Amino acid sequence: ILNVEQSPQSLHVQEGDSTNFTCSFPSSNFYALHWYRWETAKSPEALFVMTLNGDEKKKGRISATLNTKEGYSYLYIKGSQPEDSATYLCAFVGGSNYKLTFGKGTLLTVNP
Amino acid sequence: DSGVTQTPKHLITATGQRVTLRCSPRSGDLSVYWYQQSLDQGLQFLIQYYNGEERAKGNILERFSAQQFPDLHSELNLSSLELGDSALYFCASSQRGGGETQYFGPGTRLLVL
């Protein structure tokens, strides 16, 4: 059974704070690592797909890094806004069958 | 709006019954995935289809089955329903089914009473 762990489980920050959270995944048979943003009452929305060790991706105030050798990825949010409040999911994709194994997510709440 | 549609949005049924959930992928996407989201679980992968053929299977119960039709829409059939099957069921689609970005539908919330 693949283990994809996300920490912390939940996080409360103030508007303007920068924050980051972690996704840990198996370091063997790596194909890709996905990040999704899931707002309450909506469906998960893709943020990044990362494939190469050392990859860094950025979308506005959100960025992510990838370390496939040690099996972790960080998601950073700079200057958090209330609209960033959501659950952030990562998903590991193994090279054998390309299916996504999701972590349980980090629930971010940004207080105005 | 991801372009993936799912019907119905909500479904309430009784134990022992059978239901069918429907999904239409984004235009041009050949692969469809089904996921289950229960209260204390993360998104659990159930099954994947690519261009009408089953490609990968996850933690799908024997009471559940799925298919993808020639027009690429997919149906997930859940039978002999139990209380524990109450969950949010998502469909997602992608272009090739090779680990690329998946686009999620709005989900079907199933309540089994």
Tab-separated table of C-alpha atoms in Angstrom:
chain	number	residue	atom	x	y	z
A	1	ILE	CA	0.000	0.000	0.000
A	2	LEU	CA	1.404	3.372	-1.049
A	3	ASN	CA	1.799	5.922	1.711
A	4	VAL	CA	1.273	9.563	0.814
A	5	GLU	CA	1.385	11.754	3.901
A	6	GLN	CA	0.570	15.426	4.176
A	7	SER	CA	1.382	17.693	7.080
A	8	PRO	CA	0.080	19.512	8.872
A	9	GLN	CA	-3.507	18.234	8.751
A	10	SER	CA	-4.784	21.766	9.223
A	11	LEU	CA	-3.376	25.242	9.506
A	12	HIS	CA	-4.771	28.621	10.544
A	13	VAL	CA	-2.887	31.729	9.421
A	14	GLN	CA	-3.557	35.442	9.322
A	15	GLU	CA	-4.077	37.349	6.096
A	16	GLY	CA	-0.682	38.379	4.767
A	17	ASP	CA	1.233	35.496	6.367
A	18	SER	CA	3.307	33.203	4.217
A	19	THR	CA	2.905	29.512	4.816
A	20	ASN	CA	4.053	26.146	3.577
A	21	PHE	CA	3.101	22.515	3.906
A	22	THR	CA	4.590	19.157	3.071
A	23	CYS	CA	3.748	16.093	1.038
A	24	SER	CA	5.782	12.902	1.599
A	25	PHE	CA	5.661	10.065	-0.866
A	26	PRO	CA	7.586	6.898	-1.813
A	27	SER	CA	10.943	7.702	-3.394
A	28	SER	CA	10.893	4.613	-5.611
A	29	ASN	CA	9.017	4.133	-8.895
A	30	PHE	CA	8.270	7.871	-9.101
A	31	TYR	CA	6.524	9.217	-12.174
A	32	ALA	CA	4.867	12.491	-11.112
A	33	LEU	CA	3.557	14.469	-8.152
A	34	HIS	CA	0.330	16.452	-8.456
A	35	TRP	CA	-0.963	19.306	-6.293
A	36	TYR	CA	-4.667	20.148	-6.224
A	37	ARG	CA	-6.637	22.869	-4.498
A	38	TRP	CA	-10.054	21.895	-3.159
A	39	GLU	CA	-12.428	24.598	-1.975
A	40	THR	CA	-15.441	23.682	0.116
A	41	ALA	CA	-18.479	22.688	-1.970
A	42	LYS	CA	-16.395	22.621	-5.142
A	43	SER	CA	-14.271	19.970	-6.854
A	44	PRO	CA	-10.472	19.589	-6.739
A	45	GLU	CA	-8.682	21.897	-9.144
A	46	ALA	CA	-5.208	21.172	-10.509
A	47	LEU	CA	-2.389	23.456	-9.402
A	48	PHE	CA	0.805	21.727	-10.531
A	49	VAL	CA	2.125	18.530	-12.035
A	50	MET	CA	5.777	17.986	-11.213
A	51	THR	CA	7.950	15.312	-12.730
A	52	LEU	CA	11.646	16.149	-12.346
A	53	ASN	CA	13.762	16.121	-9.217
A	54	GLY	CA	14.478	19.722	-8.262
A	55	ASP	CA	11.442	20.994	-10.180
A	56	GLU	CA	10.013	24.301	-9.005
A	57	LYS	CA	6.662	25.532	-10.261
A	58	LYS	CA	4.905	28.831	-9.616
A	59	LYS	CA	1.389	30.145	-10.145
A	60	GLY	CA	0.883	33.657	-8.785
A	61	ARG	CA	1.562	33.572	-5.035
A	62	ILE	CA	1.669	29.766	-4.907
A	63	SER	CA	4.781	27.755	-5.644
A	64	ALA	CA	5.953	24.178	-5.177
A	65	THR	CA	9.228	22.299	-5.044
A	66	LEU	CA	9.999	18.627	-5.571
A	67	ASN	CA	12.636	16.280	-4.165
A	68	THR	CA	12.130	12.819	-5.643
A	69	LYS	CA	15.275	11.318	-4.076
A	70	GLU	CA	14.052	11.889	-0.540
A	71	GLY	CA	10.360	11.718	-1.418
A	72	TYR	CA	8.895	15.090	-0.502
A	73	SER	CA	7.331	18.165	-2.024
A	74	TYR	CA	6.618	21.548	-0.434
A	75	LEU	CA	3.795	23.893	-1.344
A	76	TYR	CA	4.341	27.570	-0.461
A	77	ILE	CA	1.794	30.359	-0.342
A	78	LYS	CA	3.170	33.882	-0.116
A	79	GLY	CA	1.028	36.592	1.483
A	80	SER	CA	-2.003	34.368	2.173
A	81	GLN	CA	-5.425	35.792	1.379
A	82	PRO	CA	-8.823	34.616	2.700
A	83	GLU	CA	-9.618	33.251	-0.780
A	84	ASP	CA	-6.660	30.862	-0.408
A	85	SER	CA	-8.654	29.005	2.256
A	86	ALA	CA	-9.061	25.474	0.927
A	87	THR	CA	-7.785	21.934	1.301
A	88	TYR	CA	-4.538	21.360	-0.579
A	89	LEU	CA	-4.102	17.809	-1.829
A	90	CYS	CA	-1.041	16.134	-3.213
A	91	ALA	CA	-1.137	12.949	-5.264
A	92	PHE	CA	1.691	10.549	-6.077
A	93	VAL	CA	1.801	8.916	-9.490
A	94	GLY	CA	3.801	5.712	-9.750
A	95	GLY	CA	5.401	4.590	-12.982
A	96	SER	CA	3.724	1.199	-13.174
A	97	ASN	CA	0.092	2.141	-13.761
A	98	TYR	CA	-0.061	5.966	-13.576
A	99	LYS	CA	-2.885	6.009	-11.056
A	100	LEU	CA	-3.013	8.842	-8.521
A	101	THR	CA	-2.670	8.075	-4.818
A	102	PHE	CA	-3.869	11.069	-2.840
A	103	GLY	CA	-2.820	12.261	0.578
A	104	LYS	CA	-5.544	13.331	3.019
A	105	GLY	CA	-4.784	16.989	2.435
A	106	THR	CA	-3.873	20.081	4.445
A	107	LEU	CA	-6.826	22.293	5.345
A	108	LEU	CA	-5.725	25.935	5.223
A	109	THR	CA	-7.832	28.655	6.819
A	110	VAL	CA	-6.758	32.249	6.270
A	111	ASN	CA	-8.300	34.682	8.750
A	112	PRO	CA	-8.919	38.251	7.563
B	1	ASP	CA	-15.926	24.887	-14.501
B	2	SER	CA	-13.682	21.929	-15.411
B	3	GLY	CA	-15.809	20.760	-18.338
B	4	VAL	CA	-16.512	17.416	-16.638
B	5	THR	CA	-20.176	16.854	-15.848
B	6	GLN	CA	-21.697	14.435	-13.371
B	7	THR	CA	-25.283	13.503	-12.683
B	8	PRO	CA	-27.083	13.399	-10.398
B	9	LYS	CA	-25.682	15.914	-7.908
B	10	HIS	CA	-27.358	14.260	-4.964
B	11	LEU	CA	-28.823	10.813	-4.457
B	12	ILE	CA	-30.639	9.416	-1.446
B	13	THR	CA	-31.457	5.736	-1.430
B	14	ALA	CA	-31.960	2.788	0.886
B	15	THR	CA	-29.721	-0.116	1.828
B	16	GLY	CA	-29.821	-2.982	-0.626
B	17	GLN	CA	-30.664	-0.747	-3.582
B	18	ARG	CA	-28.715	-0.152	-6.782
B	19	VAL	CA	-27.793	3.224	-8.270
B	20	THR	CA	-26.012	4.479	-11.369
B	21	LEU	CA	-23.802	7.554	-11.424
B	22	ARG	CA	-23.049	9.196	-14.744
B	23	CYS	CA	-20.042	11.162	-15.961
B	24	SER	CA	-19.224	13.004	-19.180
B	25	PRO	CA	-15.532	13.835	-19.629
B	26	ARG	CA	-14.083	17.058	-20.998
B	27	SER	CA	-14.194	17.327	-24.748
B	28	GLY	CA	-11.154	15.532	-26.170
B	29	ASP	CA	-10.304	13.572	-23.020
B	30	LEU	CA	-10.110	9.832	-23.529
B	31	SER	CA	-9.581	8.698	-19.956
B	32	VAL	CA	-12.102	8.694	-17.125
B	33	TYR	CA	-11.444	7.999	-13.454
B	34	TRP	CA	-13.781	7.353	-10.526
B	35	TYR	CA	-12.947	8.306	-6.943
B	36	GLN	CA	-14.716	7.908	-3.619
B	37	GLN	CA	-14.410	10.461	-0.811
B	38	SER	CA	-15.695	9.232	2.552
B	39	LEU	CA	-15.766	11.249	5.788
B	40	ASP	CA	-12.476	10.125	7.274
B	41	GLN	CA	-10.709	9.011	4.119
B	42	GLY	CA	-8.843	10.864	1.439
B	43	LEU	CA	-9.823	10.584	-2.179
B	44	GLN	CA	-9.754	6.860	-2.934
B	45	PHE	CA	-9.158	5.791	-6.507
B	46	LEU	CA	-11.729	3.261	-7.706
B	47	ILE	CA	-11.190	2.608	-11.396
B	48	GLN	CA	-9.880	4.101	-14.640
B	49	TYR	CA	-11.042	3.695	-18.232
B	50	TYR	CA	-9.227	4.706	-21.355
B	51	ASN	CA	-11.081	4.894	-24.672
B	52	GLY	CA	-13.610	2.317	-23.567
B	53	GLU	CA	-11.214	-0.141	-21.953
B	54	GLU	CA	-10.516	-0.659	-18.269
B	55	ARG	CA	-6.958	0.500	-17.585
B	56	ALA	CA	-6.425	0.439	-13.831
B	57	LYS	CA	-8.322	-0.740	-10.809
B	58	GLY	CA	-8.064	0.556	-7.263
B	59	ASN	CA	-10.016	-0.227	-4.131
B	60	ILE	CA	-13.258	-0.937	-5.938
B	61	LEU	CA	-15.652	-3.328	-4.227
B	62	GLU	CA	-17.087	-6.282	-6.140
B	63	ARG	CA	-20.548	-4.750	-5.668
B	64	PHE	CA	-19.400	-1.789	-7.763
B	65	SER	CA	-18.830	-1.831	-11.492
B	66	ALA	CA	-18.166	0.733	-14.168
B	67	GLN	CA	-17.978	1.088	-17.898
B	68	GLN	CA	-17.039	3.652	-20.513
B	69	PHE	CA	-19.205	3.889	-23.604
B	70	PRO	CA	-18.217	4.608	-27.231
B	71	ASP	CA	-19.142	8.282	-26.775
B	72	LEU	CA	-16.652	8.242	-23.843
B	73	HIS	CA	-19.166	8.935	-21.102
B	74	SER	CA	-18.880	6.620	-18.138
B	75	GLU	CA	-21.225	5.097	-15.591
B	76	LEU	CA	-20.469	3.793	-12.122
B	77	ASN	CA	-22.946	1.215	-10.864
B	78	LEU	CA	-23.233	0.627	-7.133
B	79	SER	CA	-25.346	-2.312	-6.026
B	80	SER	CA	-26.473	-3.953	-2.765
B	81	LEU	CA	-25.801	-0.606	-1.149
B	82	GLU	CA	-24.695	-0.419	2.465
B	83	LEU	CA	-24.672	2.502	4.888
B	84	GLY	CA	-20.892	2.698	4.524
B	85	ASP	CA	-21.201	3.433	0.812
B	86	SER	CA	-22.459	6.919	1.658
B	87	ALA	CA	-19.814	9.203	0.221
B	88	LEU	CA	-18.976	11.804	-2.389
B	89	TYR	CA	-18.167	10.157	-5.721
B	90	PHE	CA	-16.023	12.110	-8.141
B	91	CYS	CA	-15.366	11.508	-11.766
B	92	ALA	CA	-12.266	12.987	-13.376
B	93	SER	CA	-10.957	12.969	-16.913
B	94	SER	CA	-7.627	13.445	-18.636
B	95	GLN	CA	-6.322	13.416	-22.181
B	96	ARG	CA	-4.269	10.234	-22.314
B	97	GLY	CA	-4.537	8.534	-18.932
B	98	GLY	CA	-0.782	8.589	-18.436
B	99	GLY	CA	-0.426	10.402	-15.110
B	100	GLU	CA	-1.131	13.890	-16.475
B	101	THR	CA	-3.447	16.518	-14.939
B	102	GLN	CA	-6.904	15.244	-14.118
B	103	TYR	CA	-9.974	17.475	-14.284
B	104	PHE	CA	-12.622	16.753	-11.699
B	105	GLY	CA	-16.374	16.922	-12.030
B	106	PRO	CA	-18.613	18.438	-9.351
B	107	GLY	CA	-19.255	15.066	-7.714
B	108	THR	CA	-22.316	13.059	-6.763
B	109	ARG	CA	-23.189	12.956	-3.090
B	110	LEU	CA	-24.707	9.588	-2.219
B	111	LEU	CA	-26.575	9.020	1.016
B	112	VAL	CA	-27.630	5.487	1.860
B	113	LEU	CA	-30.263	5.286	4.604
